Amino acid sequence: ASYGVTVLDCVGADVKVSDKYAYAGEKITITIVPEQGKRVDTVAVADKNGKAVEVSCTADGTYTFKMPKSKVTVQVQTVDIIRIEMVIDNPCILFNGEPFVNDVPPVLIHDRTMVPVSVITAMLGGTSEWDGTTRQVTLHLDGQTFVMTIDQVIAGFDVAPIILDSRTYVPVGYIMGVLGADVQWIGDTREVIIQK
């Protein structure tokens, strides 16, 4: 017997499945085209009892799952893309196209782009805490916690967070690698674009 595949309404994306009916064990592909300014946040597939079915993301950006012995529902949620544009030594940041003047600019130190971590974390939807006794910065973002100590090299990076003008700076690669944002460097204009 074949089982039905129902796609629940999704705000912010067009969602299609490779088959509306499938046999148990068959691979189903989910293709998602987000609207302008949106990105896929979660893709969930559940069987008739509400039990989660494992979903894999493929290299081409589609998602797949193996059909269980049950009808399934596919639910996709989108979120707004966050875009942060900064220029080295310029305190004015573009946040989703709107100007925001920060009290400190991104800087270049030893050919590394260093950004003020608390303002970037806040723009990405997180929070940060400073502990002056231990000289540690704790970031909370997307349900995760990251702890860094000033002047101690961050694991996986050959540079340590530093303090400039009473603000904690981290390498922009840290924002990309740990906080899950895409970072683009435009050398000609000394511009950093962060998207998540």
mmCIF file of C-alpha atoms in Angstrom:
data_model
loop_
_atom_site.group_PDB
_atom_site.id
_atom_site.type_symbol
_atom_site.label_atom_id
_atom_site.label_comp_id
_atom_site.label_asym_id
_atom_site.label_seq_id
_atom_site.Cartn_x
_atom_site.Cartn_y
_atom_site.Cartn_z
ATOM 1 C CA ALA A 1 0.000 0.000 0.000
ATOM 2 C CA SER A 2 1.094 3.561 -0.606
ATOM 3 C CA TYR A 3 0.771 6.308 1.955
ATOM 4 C CA GLY A 4 -0.075 9.977 1.518
ATOM 5 C CA VAL A 5 2.403 12.853 1.791
ATOM 6 C CA THR A 6 0.707 16.075 2.905
ATOM 7 C CA VAL A 7 2.532 19.410 2.780
ATOM 8 C CA LEU A 8 1.225 21.822 5.413
ATOM 9 C CA ASP A 9 0.797 25.473 4.446
ATOM 10 C CA CYS A 10 4.076 27.373 4.638
ATOM 11 C CA VAL A 11 4.366 31.133 4.919
ATOM 12 C CA GLY A 12 7.444 32.460 3.128
ATOM 13 C CA ALA A 13 8.290 29.591 0.766
ATOM 14 C CA ASP A 14 6.983 27.381 -2.017
ATOM 15 C CA VAL A 15 7.274 23.730 -0.905
ATOM 16 C CA LYS A 16 6.994 20.749 -3.260
ATOM 17 C CA VAL A 17 7.448 17.006 -2.694
ATOM 18 C CA SER A 18 8.561 14.461 -5.300
ATOM 19 C CA ASP A 19 5.523 12.232 -4.644
ATOM 20 C CA LYS A 20 2.082 12.792 -3.099
ATOM 21 C CA TYR A 21 1.847 9.042 -2.384
ATOM 22 C CA ALA A 22 4.712 6.649 -1.681
ATOM 23 C CA TYR A 23 5.478 3.137 -0.518
ATOM 24 C CA ALA A 24 7.260 2.456 2.787
ATOM 25 C CA GLY A 25 11.021 2.767 2.294
ATOM 26 C CA GLU A 26 10.724 5.014 -0.761
ATOM 27 C CA LYS A 27 12.915 8.148 -0.771
ATOM 28 C CA ILE A 28 10.932 11.399 -0.981
ATOM 29 C CA THR A 29 12.557 14.683 -1.996
ATOM 30 C CA ILE A 30 11.341 18.041 -0.644
ATOM 31 C CA THR A 31 12.165 21.097 -2.749
ATOM 32 C CA ILE A 32 11.817 24.488 -1.049
ATOM 33 C CA VAL A 33 12.010 27.880 -2.761
ATOM 34 C CA PRO A 34 12.023 30.620 -0.096
ATOM 35 C CA GLU A 35 10.588 34.045 -0.922
ATOM 36 C CA GLN A 36 12.928 37.025 -1.299
ATOM 37 C CA GLY A 37 14.399 37.920 2.099
ATOM 38 C CA LYS A 38 13.505 34.556 3.670
ATOM 39 C CA ARG A 39 15.458 31.406 4.425
ATOM 40 C CA VAL A 40 14.479 27.907 5.534
ATOM 41 C CA ASP A 41 14.587 27.573 9.311
ATOM 42 C CA THR A 42 13.177 24.077 9.943
ATOM 43 C CA VAL A 43 11.944 21.140 7.885
ATOM 44 C CA ALA A 44 9.956 18.576 9.860
ATOM 45 C CA VAL A 45 8.276 15.371 8.727
ATOM 46 C CA ALA A 46 5.953 13.468 11.079
ATOM 47 C CA ASP A 47 4.098 10.164 10.745
ATOM 48 C CA LYS A 48 0.383 9.706 11.473
ATOM 49 C CA ASN A 49 1.121 9.478 15.231
ATOM 50 C CA GLY A 50 3.146 12.698 15.232
ATOM 51 C CA LYS A 51 6.459 10.850 15.544
ATOM 52 C CA ALA A 52 9.351 12.629 13.815
ATOM 53 C CA VAL A 53 10.754 11.098 10.638
ATOM 54 C CA GLU A 54 14.475 11.727 10.011
ATOM 55 C CA VAL A 55 15.103 14.372 7.329
ATOM 56 C CA SER A 56 18.441 14.888 5.538
ATOM 57 C CA CYS A 57 19.619 18.007 3.723
ATOM 58 C CA THR A 58 21.380 17.289 0.422
ATOM 59 C CA ALA A 59 24.235 19.227 -1.174
ATOM 60 C CA ASP A 60 21.883 20.814 -3.732
ATOM 61 C CA GLY A 61 19.717 22.319 -0.977
ATOM 62 C CA THR A 62 16.850 19.852 -1.196
ATOM 63 C CA TYR A 63 15.723 17.660 1.692
ATOM 64 C CA THR A 64 14.988 13.940 1.673
ATOM 65 C CA PHE A 65 13.359 11.388 3.936
ATOM 66 C CA LYS A 66 12.492 7.703 3.793
ATOM 67 C CA MET A 67 8.747 7.024 3.760
ATOM 68 C CA PRO A 68 7.568 5.167 6.877
ATOM 69 C CA LYS A 69 4.643 2.689 6.942
ATOM 70 C CA SER A 70 2.266 5.583 7.523
ATOM 71 C CA LYS A 71 0.976 8.764 5.957
ATOM 72 C CA VAL A 72 3.154 11.787 6.751
ATOM 73 C CA THR A 73 2.946 15.551 7.053
ATOM 74 C CA VAL A 74 5.706 17.879 5.895
ATOM 75 C CA GLN A 75 6.078 21.198 7.700
ATOM 76 C CA VAL A 76 8.516 23.902 6.649
ATOM 77 C CA GLN A 77 9.147 27.100 8.589
ATOM 78 C CA THR A 78 10.994 30.124 7.261
ATOM 79 C CA VAL A 79 12.598 33.112 8.971
ATOM 80 C CA ASP A 80 13.722 36.494 7.706
ATOM 81 C CA ILE A 81 17.279 36.677 6.430
ATOM 82 C CA ILE A 82 19.400 38.934 8.617
ATOM 83 C CA ARG A 83 21.914 41.050 6.681
ATOM 84 C CA ILE A 84 24.624 43.104 8.379
ATOM 85 C CA GLU A 85 26.936 45.282 6.278
ATOM 86 C CA MET A 86 30.032 46.880 7.807
ATOM 87 C CA VAL A 87 33.052 48.765 6.503
ATOM 88 C CA ILE A 88 36.410 48.641 8.295
ATOM 89 C CA ASP A 89 36.945 51.698 10.569
ATOM 90 C CA ASN A 90 33.368 52.936 9.954
ATOM 91 C CA PRO A 91 30.981 52.789 12.957
ATOM 92 C CA CYS A 92 27.888 52.971 10.703
ATOM 93 C CA ILE A 93 26.418 49.498 10.149
ATOM 94 C CA LEU A 94 23.627 48.648 7.705
ATOM 95 C CA PHE A 95 21.222 46.253 9.432
ATOM 96 C CA ASN A 96 18.709 44.825 6.917
ATOM 97 C CA GLY A 97 19.274 47.959 4.833
ATOM 98 C CA GLU A 98 18.695 50.399 7.725
ATOM 99 C CA PRO A 99 21.615 52.471 9.054
ATOM 100 C CA PHE A 100 22.663 51.803 12.642
ATOM 101 C CA VAL A 101 25.504 53.787 14.195
ATOM 102 C CA ASN A 102 27.529 51.685 16.606
ATOM 103 C CA ASP A 103 29.919 53.220 19.121
ATOM 104 C CA VAL A 104 32.873 51.221 17.714
ATOM 105 C CA PRO A 105 33.720 50.128 14.140
ATOM 106 C CA PRO A 106 35.078 46.828 12.806
ATOM 107 C CA VAL A 107 38.891 46.932 12.502
ATOM 108 C CA LEU A 108 41.761 45.146 10.758
ATOM 109 C CA ILE A 109 44.434 43.725 13.080
ATOM 110 C CA HIS A 110 47.312 41.692 11.583
ATOM 111 C CA ASP A 111 45.256 41.253 8.380
ATOM 112 C CA ARG A 112 42.356 39.823 10.393
ATOM 113 C CA THR A 113 38.925 41.451 10.328
ATOM 114 C CA MET A 114 37.812 41.917 13.931
ATOM 115 C CA VAL A 115 34.204 42.812 14.741
ATOM 116 C CA PRO A 116 32.513 43.982 17.960
ATOM 117 C CA VAL A 117 30.854 40.746 19.064
ATOM 118 C CA SER A 118 28.067 42.033 21.321
ATOM 119 C CA VAL A 119 26.385 44.197 18.660
ATOM 120 C CA ILE A 120 26.699 41.469 15.988
ATOM 121 C CA THR A 121 25.307 38.845 18.373
ATOM 122 C CA ALA A 122 22.360 41.125 19.218
ATOM 123 C CA MET A 123 21.649 41.747 15.524
ATOM 124 C CA LEU A 124 21.659 37.973 14.922
ATOM 125 C CA GLY A 125 19.036 37.620 17.664
ATOM 126 C CA GLY A 126 21.253 36.601 20.582
ATOM 127 C CA THR A 127 22.538 38.071 23.817
ATOM 128 C CA SER A 128 25.981 38.518 25.340
ATOM 129 C CA GLU A 129 27.287 38.797 28.890
ATOM 130 C CA TRP A 130 30.606 40.141 30.188
ATOM 131 C CA ASP A 131 32.342 38.844 33.317
ATOM 132 C CA GLY A 132 35.082 41.306 34.270
ATOM 133 C CA THR A 133 36.539 38.978 36.924
ATOM 134 C CA THR A 134 37.232 36.067 34.565
ATOM 135 C CA ARG A 135 37.512 38.341 31.478
ATOM 136 C CA GLN A 136 35.047 36.058 29.703
ATOM 137 C CA VAL A 137 32.334 36.850 27.193
ATOM 138 C CA THR A 138 29.366 34.478 27.039
ATOM 139 C CA LEU A 139 27.177 34.499 23.938
ATOM 140 C CA HIS A 140 23.689 32.979 23.775
ATOM 141 C CA LEU A 141 22.369 32.405 20.257
ATOM 142 C CA ASP A 142 19.998 29.880 18.660
ATOM 143 C CA GLY A 143 19.750 27.898 21.909
ATOM 144 C CA GLN A 144 23.524 27.530 22.178
ATOM 145 C CA THR A 145 26.065 29.073 24.542
ATOM 146 C CA PHE A 146 29.600 30.104 23.544
ATOM 147 C CA VAL A 147 32.243 31.226 26.057
ATOM 148 C CA MET A 148 35.428 33.098 25.141
ATOM 149 C CA THR A 149 38.225 34.452 27.310
ATOM 150 C CA ILE A 150 39.965 37.687 26.362
ATOM 151 C CA ASP A 151 43.518 37.149 25.041
ATOM 152 C CA GLN A 152 43.087 33.348 24.911
ATOM 153 C CA VAL A 153 43.151 31.824 21.439
ATOM 154 C CA ILE A 154 39.713 30.522 20.447
ATOM 155 C CA ALA A 155 39.743 26.778 19.711
ATOM 156 C CA GLY A 156 39.843 26.282 15.945
ATOM 157 C CA PHE A 157 40.989 29.863 15.305
ATOM 158 C CA ASP A 158 44.542 31.154 15.509
ATOM 159 C CA VAL A 159 43.477 34.410 17.119
ATOM 160 C CA ALA A 160 42.115 35.474 20.498
ATOM 161 C CA PRO A 161 39.271 37.866 21.311
ATOM 162 C CA ILE A 162 40.593 41.281 22.335
ATOM 163 C CA ILE A 163 39.312 44.420 24.010
ATOM 164 C CA LEU A 164 39.441 47.739 22.131
ATOM 165 C CA ASP A 165 37.693 50.871 23.402
ATOM 166 C CA SER A 166 36.036 48.790 26.170
ATOM 167 C CA ARG A 167 34.457 46.468 23.588
ATOM 168 C CA THR A 168 35.159 42.800 22.893
ATOM 169 C CA TYR A 169 36.267 42.056 19.335
ATOM 170 C CA VAL A 170 36.391 38.620 17.701
ATOM 171 C CA PRO A 171 37.604 37.521 14.249
ATOM 172 C CA VAL A 172 34.809 37.682 11.703
ATOM 173 C CA GLY A 173 35.525 34.028 10.887
ATOM 174 C CA TYR A 174 34.279 33.174 14.377
ATOM 175 C CA ILE A 175 30.911 34.731 13.535
ATOM 176 C CA MET A 176 30.786 32.513 10.462
ATOM 177 C CA GLY A 177 32.145 29.286 11.911
ATOM 178 C CA VAL A 178 30.537 29.238 15.322
ATOM 179 C CA LEU A 179 27.455 31.448 15.116
ATOM 180 C CA GLY A 180 26.369 29.920 11.803
ATOM 181 C CA ALA A 181 26.303 33.036 9.635
ATOM 182 C CA ASP A 182 27.650 33.470 6.099
ATOM 183 C CA VAL A 183 30.418 36.066 5.849
ATOM 184 C CA GLN A 184 31.641 37.786 2.693
ATOM 185 C CA TRP A 185 34.747 40.004 2.523
ATOM 186 C CA ILE A 186 35.008 42.592 -0.265
ATOM 187 C CA GLY A 187 38.650 43.650 -0.299
ATOM 188 C CA ASP A 188 38.266 46.642 -2.643
ATOM 189 C CA THR A 189 35.831 48.432 -0.353
ATOM 190 C CA ARG A 190 37.049 46.783 2.902
ATOM 191 C CA GLU A 191 33.469 45.704 3.491
ATOM 192 C CA VAL A 192 32.169 42.768 5.533
ATOM 193 C CA ILE A 193 28.700 41.355 4.807
ATOM 194 C CA ILE A 194 27.212 38.936 7.335
ATOM 195 C CA GLN A 195 24.031 37.028 6.472
ATOM 196 C CA LYS A 196 22.075 34.508 8.501
#
